mmCIF file of C-alpha atoms in Angstrom:
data_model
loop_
_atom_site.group_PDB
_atom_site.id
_atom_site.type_symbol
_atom_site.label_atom_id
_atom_site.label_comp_id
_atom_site.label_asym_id
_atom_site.label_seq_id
_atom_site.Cartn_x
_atom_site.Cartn_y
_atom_site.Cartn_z
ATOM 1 C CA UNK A 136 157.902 73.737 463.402
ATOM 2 C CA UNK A 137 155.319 76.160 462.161
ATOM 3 C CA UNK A 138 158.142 78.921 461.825
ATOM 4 C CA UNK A 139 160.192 76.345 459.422
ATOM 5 C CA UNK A 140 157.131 75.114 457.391
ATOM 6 C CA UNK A 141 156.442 79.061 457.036
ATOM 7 C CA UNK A 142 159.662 79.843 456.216
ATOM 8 C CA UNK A 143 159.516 76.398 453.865
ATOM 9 C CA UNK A 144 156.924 76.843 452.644
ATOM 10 C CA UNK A 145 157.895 80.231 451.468
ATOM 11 C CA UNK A 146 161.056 79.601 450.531
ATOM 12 C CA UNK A 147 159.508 76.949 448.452
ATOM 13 C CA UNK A 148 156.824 79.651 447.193
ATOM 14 C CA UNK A 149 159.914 82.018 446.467
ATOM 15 C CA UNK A 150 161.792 79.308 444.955
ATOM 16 C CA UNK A 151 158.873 78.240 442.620
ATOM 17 C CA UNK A 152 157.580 81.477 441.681
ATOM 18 C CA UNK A 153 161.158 82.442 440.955
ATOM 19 C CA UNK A 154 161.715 79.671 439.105
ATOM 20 C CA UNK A 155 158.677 79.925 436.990
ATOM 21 C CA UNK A 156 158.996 83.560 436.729
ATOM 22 C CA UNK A 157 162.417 83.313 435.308
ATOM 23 C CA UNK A 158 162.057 80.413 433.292
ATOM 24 C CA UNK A 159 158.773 82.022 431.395
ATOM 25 C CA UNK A 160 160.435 85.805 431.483
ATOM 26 C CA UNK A 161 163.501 84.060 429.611
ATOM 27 C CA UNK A 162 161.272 82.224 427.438
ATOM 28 C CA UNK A 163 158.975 85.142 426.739
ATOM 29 C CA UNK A 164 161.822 87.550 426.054
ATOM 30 C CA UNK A 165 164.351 85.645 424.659
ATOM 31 C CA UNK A 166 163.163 82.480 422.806
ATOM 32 C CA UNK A 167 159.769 83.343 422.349
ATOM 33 C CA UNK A 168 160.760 87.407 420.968
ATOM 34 C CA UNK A 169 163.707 85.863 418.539
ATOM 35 C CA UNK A 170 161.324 83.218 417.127
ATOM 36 C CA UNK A 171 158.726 85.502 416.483
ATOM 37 C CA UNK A 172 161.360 87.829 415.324
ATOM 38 C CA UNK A 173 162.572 85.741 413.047
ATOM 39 C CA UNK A 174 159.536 84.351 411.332
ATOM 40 C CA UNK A 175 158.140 88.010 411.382
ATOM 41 C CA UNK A 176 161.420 88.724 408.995
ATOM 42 C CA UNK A 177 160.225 85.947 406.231
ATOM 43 C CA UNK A 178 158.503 87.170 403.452
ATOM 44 C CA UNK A 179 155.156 85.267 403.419
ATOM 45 C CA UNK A 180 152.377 85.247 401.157
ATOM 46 C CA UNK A 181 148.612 85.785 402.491
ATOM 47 C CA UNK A 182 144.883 86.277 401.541
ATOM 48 C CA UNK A 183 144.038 86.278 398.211
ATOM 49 C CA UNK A 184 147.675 85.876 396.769
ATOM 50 C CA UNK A 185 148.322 82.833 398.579
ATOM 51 C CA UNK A 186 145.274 80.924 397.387
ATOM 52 C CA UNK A 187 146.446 81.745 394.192
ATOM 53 C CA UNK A 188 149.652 80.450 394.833
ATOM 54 C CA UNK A 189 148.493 77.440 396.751
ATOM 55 C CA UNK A 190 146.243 76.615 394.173
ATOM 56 C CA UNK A 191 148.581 76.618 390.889
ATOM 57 C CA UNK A 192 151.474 76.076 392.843
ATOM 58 C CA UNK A 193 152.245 72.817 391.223
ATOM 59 C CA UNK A 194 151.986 74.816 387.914
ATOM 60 C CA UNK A 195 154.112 77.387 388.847
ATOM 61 C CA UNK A 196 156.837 75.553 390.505
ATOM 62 C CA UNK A 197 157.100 73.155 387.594
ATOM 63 C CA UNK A 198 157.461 76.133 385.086
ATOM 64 C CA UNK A 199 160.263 77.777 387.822
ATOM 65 C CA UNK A 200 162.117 74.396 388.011
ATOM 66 C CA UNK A 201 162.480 73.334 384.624
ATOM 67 C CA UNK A 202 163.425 77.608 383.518
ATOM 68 C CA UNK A 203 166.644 76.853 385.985
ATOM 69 C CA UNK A 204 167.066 73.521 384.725
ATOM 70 C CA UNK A 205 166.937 75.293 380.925
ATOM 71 C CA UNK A 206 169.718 77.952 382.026
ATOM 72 C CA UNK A 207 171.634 76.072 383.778
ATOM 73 C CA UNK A 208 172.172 74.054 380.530
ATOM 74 C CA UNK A 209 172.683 77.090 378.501
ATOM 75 C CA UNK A 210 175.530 78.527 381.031
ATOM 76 C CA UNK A 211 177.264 75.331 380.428
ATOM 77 C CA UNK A 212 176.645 75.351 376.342
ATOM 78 C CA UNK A 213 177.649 78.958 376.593
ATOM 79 C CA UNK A 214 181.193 78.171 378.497
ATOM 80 C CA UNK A 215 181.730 75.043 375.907
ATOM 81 C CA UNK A 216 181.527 77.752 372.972
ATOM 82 C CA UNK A 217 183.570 80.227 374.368
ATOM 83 C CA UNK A 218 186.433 77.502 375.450
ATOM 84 C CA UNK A 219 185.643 76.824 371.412
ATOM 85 C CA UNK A 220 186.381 79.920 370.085
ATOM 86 C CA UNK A 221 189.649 80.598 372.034
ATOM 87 C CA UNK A 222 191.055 77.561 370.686
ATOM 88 C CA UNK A 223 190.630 77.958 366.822
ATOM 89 C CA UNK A 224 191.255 81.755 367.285
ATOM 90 C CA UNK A 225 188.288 83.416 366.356
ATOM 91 C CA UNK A 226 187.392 86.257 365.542
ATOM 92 C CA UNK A 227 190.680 86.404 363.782
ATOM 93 C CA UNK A 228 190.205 83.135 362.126
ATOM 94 C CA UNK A 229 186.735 82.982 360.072
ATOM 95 C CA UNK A 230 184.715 80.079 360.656
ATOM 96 C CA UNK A 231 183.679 78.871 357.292
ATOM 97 C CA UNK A 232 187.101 77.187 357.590
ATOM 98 C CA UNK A 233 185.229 75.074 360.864
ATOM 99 C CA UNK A 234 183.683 72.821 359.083
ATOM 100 C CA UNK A 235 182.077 70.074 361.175
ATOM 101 C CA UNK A 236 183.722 71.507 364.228
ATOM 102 C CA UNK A 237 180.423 73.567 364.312
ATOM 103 C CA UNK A 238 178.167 70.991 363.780
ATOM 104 C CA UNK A 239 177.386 70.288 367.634
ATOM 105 C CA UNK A 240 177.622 73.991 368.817
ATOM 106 C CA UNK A 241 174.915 74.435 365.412
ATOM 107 C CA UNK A 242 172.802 71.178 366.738
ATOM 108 C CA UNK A 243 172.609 72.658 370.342
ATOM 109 C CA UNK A 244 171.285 76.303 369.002
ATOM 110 C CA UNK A 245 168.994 74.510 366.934
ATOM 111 C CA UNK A 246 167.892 72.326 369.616
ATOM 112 C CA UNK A 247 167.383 75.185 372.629
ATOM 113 C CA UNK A 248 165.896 77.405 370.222
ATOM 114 C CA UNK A 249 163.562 75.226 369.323
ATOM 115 C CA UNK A 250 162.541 74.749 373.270
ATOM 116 C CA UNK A 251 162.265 78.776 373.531
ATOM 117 C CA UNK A 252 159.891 78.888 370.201
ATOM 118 C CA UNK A 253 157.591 76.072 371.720
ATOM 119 C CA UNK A 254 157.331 77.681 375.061
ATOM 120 C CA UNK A 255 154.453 80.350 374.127
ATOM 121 C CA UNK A 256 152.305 77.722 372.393
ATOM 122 C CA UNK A 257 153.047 75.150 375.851
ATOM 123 C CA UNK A 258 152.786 78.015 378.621
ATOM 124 C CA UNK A 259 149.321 79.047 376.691
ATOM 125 C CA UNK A 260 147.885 75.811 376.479
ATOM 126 C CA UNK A 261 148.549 74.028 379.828
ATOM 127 C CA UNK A 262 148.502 77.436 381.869
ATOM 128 C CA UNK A 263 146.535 80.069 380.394
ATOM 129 C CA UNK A 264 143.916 77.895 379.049
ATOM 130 C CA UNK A 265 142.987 76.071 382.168
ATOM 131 C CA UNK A 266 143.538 78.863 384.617
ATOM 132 C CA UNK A 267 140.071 80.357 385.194
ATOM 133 C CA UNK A 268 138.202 77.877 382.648
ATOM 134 C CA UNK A 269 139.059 75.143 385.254
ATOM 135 C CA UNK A 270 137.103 77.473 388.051
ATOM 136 C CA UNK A 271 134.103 77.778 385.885
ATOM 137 C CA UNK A 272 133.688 74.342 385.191
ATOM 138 C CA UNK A 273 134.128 72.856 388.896
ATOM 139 C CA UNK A 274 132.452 75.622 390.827
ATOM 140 C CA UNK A 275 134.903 77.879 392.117
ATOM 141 C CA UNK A 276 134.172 80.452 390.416
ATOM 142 C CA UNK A 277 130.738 80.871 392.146
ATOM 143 C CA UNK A 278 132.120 79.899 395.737
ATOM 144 C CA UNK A 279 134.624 82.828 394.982
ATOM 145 C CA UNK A 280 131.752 85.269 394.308
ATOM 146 C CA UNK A 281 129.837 84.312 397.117
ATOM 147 C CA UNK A 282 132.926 85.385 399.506
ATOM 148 C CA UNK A 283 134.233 88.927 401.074
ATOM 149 C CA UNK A 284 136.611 89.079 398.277
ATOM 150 C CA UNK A 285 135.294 90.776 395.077
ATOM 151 C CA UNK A 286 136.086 89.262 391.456
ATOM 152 C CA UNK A 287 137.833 92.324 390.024
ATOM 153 C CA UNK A 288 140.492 91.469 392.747
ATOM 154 C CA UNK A 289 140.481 87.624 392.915
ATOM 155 C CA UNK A 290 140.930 88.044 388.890
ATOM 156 C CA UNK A 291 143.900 90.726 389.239
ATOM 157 C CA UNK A 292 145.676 88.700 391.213
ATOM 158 C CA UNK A 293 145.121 85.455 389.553
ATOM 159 C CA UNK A 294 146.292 87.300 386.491
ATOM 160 C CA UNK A 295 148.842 89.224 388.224
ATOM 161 C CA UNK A 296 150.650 85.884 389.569
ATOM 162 C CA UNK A 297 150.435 84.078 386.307
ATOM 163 C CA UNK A 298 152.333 87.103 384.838
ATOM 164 C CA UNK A 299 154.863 87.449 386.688
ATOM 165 C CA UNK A 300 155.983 83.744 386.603
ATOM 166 C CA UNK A 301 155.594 83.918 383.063
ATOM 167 C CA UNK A 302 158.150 87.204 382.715
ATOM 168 C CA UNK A 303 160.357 85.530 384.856
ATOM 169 C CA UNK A 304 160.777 82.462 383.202
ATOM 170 C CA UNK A 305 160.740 83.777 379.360
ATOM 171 C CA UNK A 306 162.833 86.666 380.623
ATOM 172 C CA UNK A 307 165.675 84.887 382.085
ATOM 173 C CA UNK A 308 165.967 82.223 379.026
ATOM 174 C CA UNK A 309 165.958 85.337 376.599
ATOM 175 C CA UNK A 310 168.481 86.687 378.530
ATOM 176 C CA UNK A 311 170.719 83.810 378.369
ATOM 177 C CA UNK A 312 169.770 82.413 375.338
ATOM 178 C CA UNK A 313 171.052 86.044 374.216
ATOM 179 C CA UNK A 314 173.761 85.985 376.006
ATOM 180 C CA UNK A 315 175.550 82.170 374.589
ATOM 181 C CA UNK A 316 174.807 83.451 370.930
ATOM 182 C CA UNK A 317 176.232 86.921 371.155
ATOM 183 C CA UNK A 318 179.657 86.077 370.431
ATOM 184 C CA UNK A 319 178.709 84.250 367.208
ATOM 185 C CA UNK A 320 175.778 86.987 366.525
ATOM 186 C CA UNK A 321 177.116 87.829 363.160
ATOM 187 C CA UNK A 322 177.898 84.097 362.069
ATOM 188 C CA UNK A 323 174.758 83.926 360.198
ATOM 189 C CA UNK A 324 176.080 82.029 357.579
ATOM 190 C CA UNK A 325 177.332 79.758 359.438
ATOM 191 C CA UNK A 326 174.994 79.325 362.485
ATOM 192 C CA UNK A 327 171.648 81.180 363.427
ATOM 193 C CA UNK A 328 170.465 84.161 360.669
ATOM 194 C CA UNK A 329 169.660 87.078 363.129
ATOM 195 C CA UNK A 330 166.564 87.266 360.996
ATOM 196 C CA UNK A 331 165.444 84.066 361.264
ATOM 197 C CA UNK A 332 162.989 82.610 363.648
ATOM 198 C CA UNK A 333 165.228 80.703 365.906
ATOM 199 C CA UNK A 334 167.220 83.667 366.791
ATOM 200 C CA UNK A 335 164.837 86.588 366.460
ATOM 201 C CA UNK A 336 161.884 85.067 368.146
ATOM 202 C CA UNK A 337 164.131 84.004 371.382
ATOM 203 C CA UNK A 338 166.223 86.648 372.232
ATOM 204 C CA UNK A 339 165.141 90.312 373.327
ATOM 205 C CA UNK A 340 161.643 90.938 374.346
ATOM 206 C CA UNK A 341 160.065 89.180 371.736
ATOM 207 C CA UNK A 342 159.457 86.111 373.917
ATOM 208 C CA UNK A 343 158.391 87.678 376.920
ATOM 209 C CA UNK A 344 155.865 89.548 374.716
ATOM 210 C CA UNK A 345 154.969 86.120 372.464
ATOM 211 C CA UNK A 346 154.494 84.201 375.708
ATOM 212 C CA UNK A 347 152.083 86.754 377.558
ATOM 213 C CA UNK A 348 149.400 87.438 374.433
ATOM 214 C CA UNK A 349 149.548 83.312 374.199
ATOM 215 C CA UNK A 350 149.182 82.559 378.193
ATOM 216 C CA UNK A 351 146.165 85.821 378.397
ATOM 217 C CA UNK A 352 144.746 84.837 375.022
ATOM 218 C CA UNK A 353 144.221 81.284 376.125
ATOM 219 C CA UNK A 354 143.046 82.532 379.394
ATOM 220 C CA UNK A 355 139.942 84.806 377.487
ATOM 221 C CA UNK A 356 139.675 81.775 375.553
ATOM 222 C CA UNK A 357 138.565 79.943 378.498
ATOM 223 C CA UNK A 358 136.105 82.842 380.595
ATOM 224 C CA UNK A 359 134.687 82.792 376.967
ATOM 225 C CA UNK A 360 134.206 78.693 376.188
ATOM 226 C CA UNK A 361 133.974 77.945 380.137
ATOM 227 C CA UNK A 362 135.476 74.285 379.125
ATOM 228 C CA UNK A 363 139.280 73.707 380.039
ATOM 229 C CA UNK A 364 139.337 71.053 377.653
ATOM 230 C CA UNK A 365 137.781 73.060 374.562
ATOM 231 C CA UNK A 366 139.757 75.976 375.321
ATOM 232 C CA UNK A 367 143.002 74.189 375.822
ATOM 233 C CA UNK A 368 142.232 73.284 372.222
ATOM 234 C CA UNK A 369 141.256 76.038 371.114
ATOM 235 C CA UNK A 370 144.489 77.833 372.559
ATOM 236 C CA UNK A 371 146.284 75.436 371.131
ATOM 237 C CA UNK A 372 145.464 76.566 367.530
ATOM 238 C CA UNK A 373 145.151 80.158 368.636
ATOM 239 C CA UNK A 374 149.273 79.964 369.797
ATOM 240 C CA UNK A 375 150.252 78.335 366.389
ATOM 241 C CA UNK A 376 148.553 80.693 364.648
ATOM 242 C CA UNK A 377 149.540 83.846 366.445
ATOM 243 C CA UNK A 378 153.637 82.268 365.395
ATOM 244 C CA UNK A 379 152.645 82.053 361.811
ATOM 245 C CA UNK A 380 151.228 85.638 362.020
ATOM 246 C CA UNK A 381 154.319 86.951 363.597
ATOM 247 C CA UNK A 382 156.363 85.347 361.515
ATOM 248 C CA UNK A 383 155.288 86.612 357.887
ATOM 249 C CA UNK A 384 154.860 90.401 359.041
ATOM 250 C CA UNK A 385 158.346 89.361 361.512
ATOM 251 C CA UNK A 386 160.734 90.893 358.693
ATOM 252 C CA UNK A 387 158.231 94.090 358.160
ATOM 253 C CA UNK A 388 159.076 95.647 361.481
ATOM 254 C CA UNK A 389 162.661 96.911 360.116
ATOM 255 C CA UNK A 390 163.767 99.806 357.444
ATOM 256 C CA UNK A 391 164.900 98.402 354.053
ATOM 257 C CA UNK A 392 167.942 99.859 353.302
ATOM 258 C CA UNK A 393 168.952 100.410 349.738
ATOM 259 C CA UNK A 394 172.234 100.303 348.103
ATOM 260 C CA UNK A 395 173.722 100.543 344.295
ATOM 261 C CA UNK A 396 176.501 100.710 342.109
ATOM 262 C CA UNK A 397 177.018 101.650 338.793
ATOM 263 C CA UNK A 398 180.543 99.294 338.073
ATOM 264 C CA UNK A 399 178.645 96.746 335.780
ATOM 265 C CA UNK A 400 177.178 93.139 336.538
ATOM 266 C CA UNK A 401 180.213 91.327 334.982
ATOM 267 C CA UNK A 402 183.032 91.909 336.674
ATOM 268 C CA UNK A 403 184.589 91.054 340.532
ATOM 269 C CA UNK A 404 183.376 93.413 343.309
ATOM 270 C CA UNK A 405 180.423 94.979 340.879
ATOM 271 C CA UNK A 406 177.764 94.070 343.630
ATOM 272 C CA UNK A 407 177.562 96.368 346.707
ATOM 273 C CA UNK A 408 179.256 95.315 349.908
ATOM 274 C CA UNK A 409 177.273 94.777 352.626
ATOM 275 C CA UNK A 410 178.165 95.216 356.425
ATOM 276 C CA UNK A 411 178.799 91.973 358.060
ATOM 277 C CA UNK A 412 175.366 90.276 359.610
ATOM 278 C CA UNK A 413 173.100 91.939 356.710
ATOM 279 C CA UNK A 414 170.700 89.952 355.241
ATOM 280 C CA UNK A 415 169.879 90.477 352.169
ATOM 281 C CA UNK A 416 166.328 90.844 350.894
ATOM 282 C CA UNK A 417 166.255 91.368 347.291
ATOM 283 C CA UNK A 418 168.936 92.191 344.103
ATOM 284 C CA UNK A 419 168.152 93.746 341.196
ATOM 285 C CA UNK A 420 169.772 95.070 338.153
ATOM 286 C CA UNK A 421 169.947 99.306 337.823
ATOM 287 C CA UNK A 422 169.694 101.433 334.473
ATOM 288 C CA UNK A 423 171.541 104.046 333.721
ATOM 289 C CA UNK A 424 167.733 105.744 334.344
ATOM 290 C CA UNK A 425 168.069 104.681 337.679
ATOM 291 C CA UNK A 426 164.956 101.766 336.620
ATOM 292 C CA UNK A 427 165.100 98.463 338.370
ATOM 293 C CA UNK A 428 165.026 95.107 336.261
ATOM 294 C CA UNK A 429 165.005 91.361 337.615
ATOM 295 C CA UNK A 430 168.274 89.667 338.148
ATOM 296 C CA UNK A 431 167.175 87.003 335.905
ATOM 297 C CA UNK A 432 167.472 89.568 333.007
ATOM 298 C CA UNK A 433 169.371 88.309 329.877
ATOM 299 C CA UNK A 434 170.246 85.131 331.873
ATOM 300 C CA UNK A 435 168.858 83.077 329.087
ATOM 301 C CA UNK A 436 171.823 84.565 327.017
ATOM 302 C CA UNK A 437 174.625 81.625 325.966
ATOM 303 C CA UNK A 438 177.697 83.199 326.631
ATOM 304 C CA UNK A 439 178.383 86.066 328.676
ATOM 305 C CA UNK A 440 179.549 88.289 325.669
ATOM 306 C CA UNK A 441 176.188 87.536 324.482
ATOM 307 C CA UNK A 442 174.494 88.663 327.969
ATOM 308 C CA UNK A 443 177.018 91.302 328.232
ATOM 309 C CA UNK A 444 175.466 92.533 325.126
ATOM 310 C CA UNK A 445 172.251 91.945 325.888
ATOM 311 C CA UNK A 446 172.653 94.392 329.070
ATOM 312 C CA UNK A 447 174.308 97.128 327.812
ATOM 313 C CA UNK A 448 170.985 96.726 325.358
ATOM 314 C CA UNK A 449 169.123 97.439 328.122
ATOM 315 C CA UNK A 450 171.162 99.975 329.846
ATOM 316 C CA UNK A 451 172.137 97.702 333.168
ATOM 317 C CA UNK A 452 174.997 99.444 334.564
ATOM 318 C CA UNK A 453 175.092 98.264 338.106
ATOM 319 C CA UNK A 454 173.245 96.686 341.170
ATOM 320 C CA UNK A 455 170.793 97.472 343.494
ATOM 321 C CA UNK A 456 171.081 95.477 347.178
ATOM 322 C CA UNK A 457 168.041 95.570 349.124
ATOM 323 C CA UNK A 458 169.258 94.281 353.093
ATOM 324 C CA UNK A 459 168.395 94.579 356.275
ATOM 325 C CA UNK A 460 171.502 95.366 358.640
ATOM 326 C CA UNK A 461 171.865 93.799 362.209
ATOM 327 C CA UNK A 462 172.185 96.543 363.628
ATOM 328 C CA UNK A 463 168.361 97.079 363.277
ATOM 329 C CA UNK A 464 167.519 94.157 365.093
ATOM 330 C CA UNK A 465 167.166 95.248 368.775
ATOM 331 C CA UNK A 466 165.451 97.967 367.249
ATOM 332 C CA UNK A 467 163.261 95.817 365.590
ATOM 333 C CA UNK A 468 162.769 93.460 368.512
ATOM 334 C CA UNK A 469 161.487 96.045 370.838
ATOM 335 C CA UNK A 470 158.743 97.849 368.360
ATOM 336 C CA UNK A 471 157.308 94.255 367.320
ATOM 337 C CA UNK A 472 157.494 93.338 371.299
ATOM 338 C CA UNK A 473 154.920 96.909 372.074
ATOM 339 C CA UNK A 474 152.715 95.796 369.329
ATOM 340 C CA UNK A 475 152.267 92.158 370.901
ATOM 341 C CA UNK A 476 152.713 94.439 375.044
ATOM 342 C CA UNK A 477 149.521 96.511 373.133
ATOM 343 C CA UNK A 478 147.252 93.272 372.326
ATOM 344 C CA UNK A 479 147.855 91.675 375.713
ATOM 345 C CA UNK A 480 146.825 94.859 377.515
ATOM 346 C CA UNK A 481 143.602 94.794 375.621
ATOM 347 C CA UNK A 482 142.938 90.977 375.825
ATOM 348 C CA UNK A 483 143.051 91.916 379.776
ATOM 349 C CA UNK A 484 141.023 94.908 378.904
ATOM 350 C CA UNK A 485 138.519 92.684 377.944
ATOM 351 C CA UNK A 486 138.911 90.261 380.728
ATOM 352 C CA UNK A 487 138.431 92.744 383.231
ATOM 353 C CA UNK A 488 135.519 95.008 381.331
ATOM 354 C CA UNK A 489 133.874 92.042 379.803
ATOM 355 C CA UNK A 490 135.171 88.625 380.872
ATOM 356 C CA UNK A 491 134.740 89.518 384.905
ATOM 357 C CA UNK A 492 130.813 89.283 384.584
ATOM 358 C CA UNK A 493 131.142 85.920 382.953
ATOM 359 C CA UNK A 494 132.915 84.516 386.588
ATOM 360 C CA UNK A 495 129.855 83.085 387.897
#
């Protein structure tokens, strides 16, 4: 009896610590390894950068969800203008013979553009604005300081984060928005002027660079007013503002180009011929001196042997076209974007030299 409990008993000892042995070996070397294996493989945020996240994710992720919602809708506008095209045969058909056909492919540009142009003035307000103003006014600015982590690197990241969403977002609408108008790009008679707002202020770099002074402008709006609500108003007028700006010195960025004839004013193909997608600035009347008079010279003439008189009077003997040609406008795009690229840096300048000691 003793021998079989013995042998029982260790059999049973064998048998369990076997058991348990094997079942804890497999599950320490095979499920236990491949899970952590696994989850060591997923790219996971931590320390400062996820409190960042964790704390404007709801911000962030709305801004991320509606940019995919945005260019998903473009892909499909782009693909419904293409299909377009094919059918009525351009390029080799113009299309000021379209006529309404355009009107909905025109009302959709309009429309998106319209979304891209309000995006700086929206991202500066509800996300620059409030994004350190908010943690001076409830506290956590101070319970920040009082932690491990200094300021310089609880504002880098803060700042870091918000940029990066921001590029991402404007960057991928410019892209597309680029991308749907190309083919028509030289249509501007007849859809978008390059030169205009709604095409030059939403493709290229120019809303990237628009987006960040308005998002880092509102945030040193708020270290400085340390009132989300003021400073979301304050952005608000700063964003608008900053467009307006932009816009009048928008057409200054670019080189003038000059041409003239000397065939006369009266006759067919007397003015200069411009290369498709120009616009045209300004048109004047040349002298034979090489002078420059208004176009409105001897208009007030009754009959045009009378004006035709009048300007060989005053020694007109051709045109002068001042225009801007299309080709400029990448060109253009990319020196206005550094100059907006330079203010941003020094707005952060400033938020790191000056606006750090106001985070308590």
């Amino acid at each position: 009896m003793s021998t079989v409990t013995r042998g029982s008993t260790s059999t049973s000892n064998g048998s369990t610590s076997d058991g348990k042995n094997g079942t804890m070996n497999g599950t320490t070397d095979g499920t236990l390894n491949t899970t952590t294996t696994k989850a060591g493989r997923r790219p996971r945020l931590s320390g400062m950068t996820w409190l960042v996240w964790r704390q404007h994710r709801a911000g962030f992720w709305t801004i991320l969800a509606a940019t995919a919602l945005f260019a998903a809708w473009i892909v499909y506008q782009r693909g419904e203008l293409v299909d377009f095209l094919d059918t009525y045969g351009y390029p080799g058909r113009s299309l000021d013979e379209a006529g309404g056909a355009l009107t909905r492919y025109n009302d959709a540009f309009t429309f998106v553009s319209m979304g891209l142009q309000a995006i700086p003035v929206l991202l500066g307000v509800f996300l620059g604005a409030p994004l350190i103003a908010g943690d001076l006014e409830n506290g956590t600015a101070k319970l920040v300081a009082a932690q491990s982590t200094s300021r310089t690197r609880w504002l880098a990241t803060k700042l870091a984060l918000t940029g990066l969403v921001v590029v991402v977002s404007t960057g991928v609408l410019s892209a597309l928005f680029g991308w749907w108008w190309n083919p028509v790009k030289t249509e501007g008679a007849t859809l978008m002027e390059w030169t205009s707002s709604d095409a030059f202020n939403t493709t290229g770099p120019v809303p990237v660079a628009l987006t960040l002074l308005s998002v880092f402008g509102g945030v040193a709006i708020g270290v400085v007013l340390r009132r989300t609500l003021t400073a979301m108003v304050v952005t608000f007028g700063f964003a608008v503002i900053l467009q307006l700006v932009w816009g009048y010195f928008m057409l200054s960025l670019g080189n003038v180009v000059t041409d003239t004839t000397n065939k006369g004013v009266m006759g067919e193909s007397t003015s200069p011929s411009l290369p498709r997608g120009a616009y045209e600035i300004d048109q004047s009347f040349v002298t034979g001196s090489g002078d420059l008079l208004g176009w409105g010279t001897c208009t007030e003439s009754e009959t045009d042997a009378a004006q035709q008189v009048c300007l060989d009077k005053a020694d007109v003997v051709g045109w002068s076209t001042q225009y801007l040609p299309i080709s400029q406008m990448n060109t253009m795009q990319w020196f206005g974007a550094s100059i907006l690229f330079a203010l941003t840096a020094g707005v952060v300048a400033f938020l790191f030299v000056q606006g750090r000691k106001r985070l308590v």
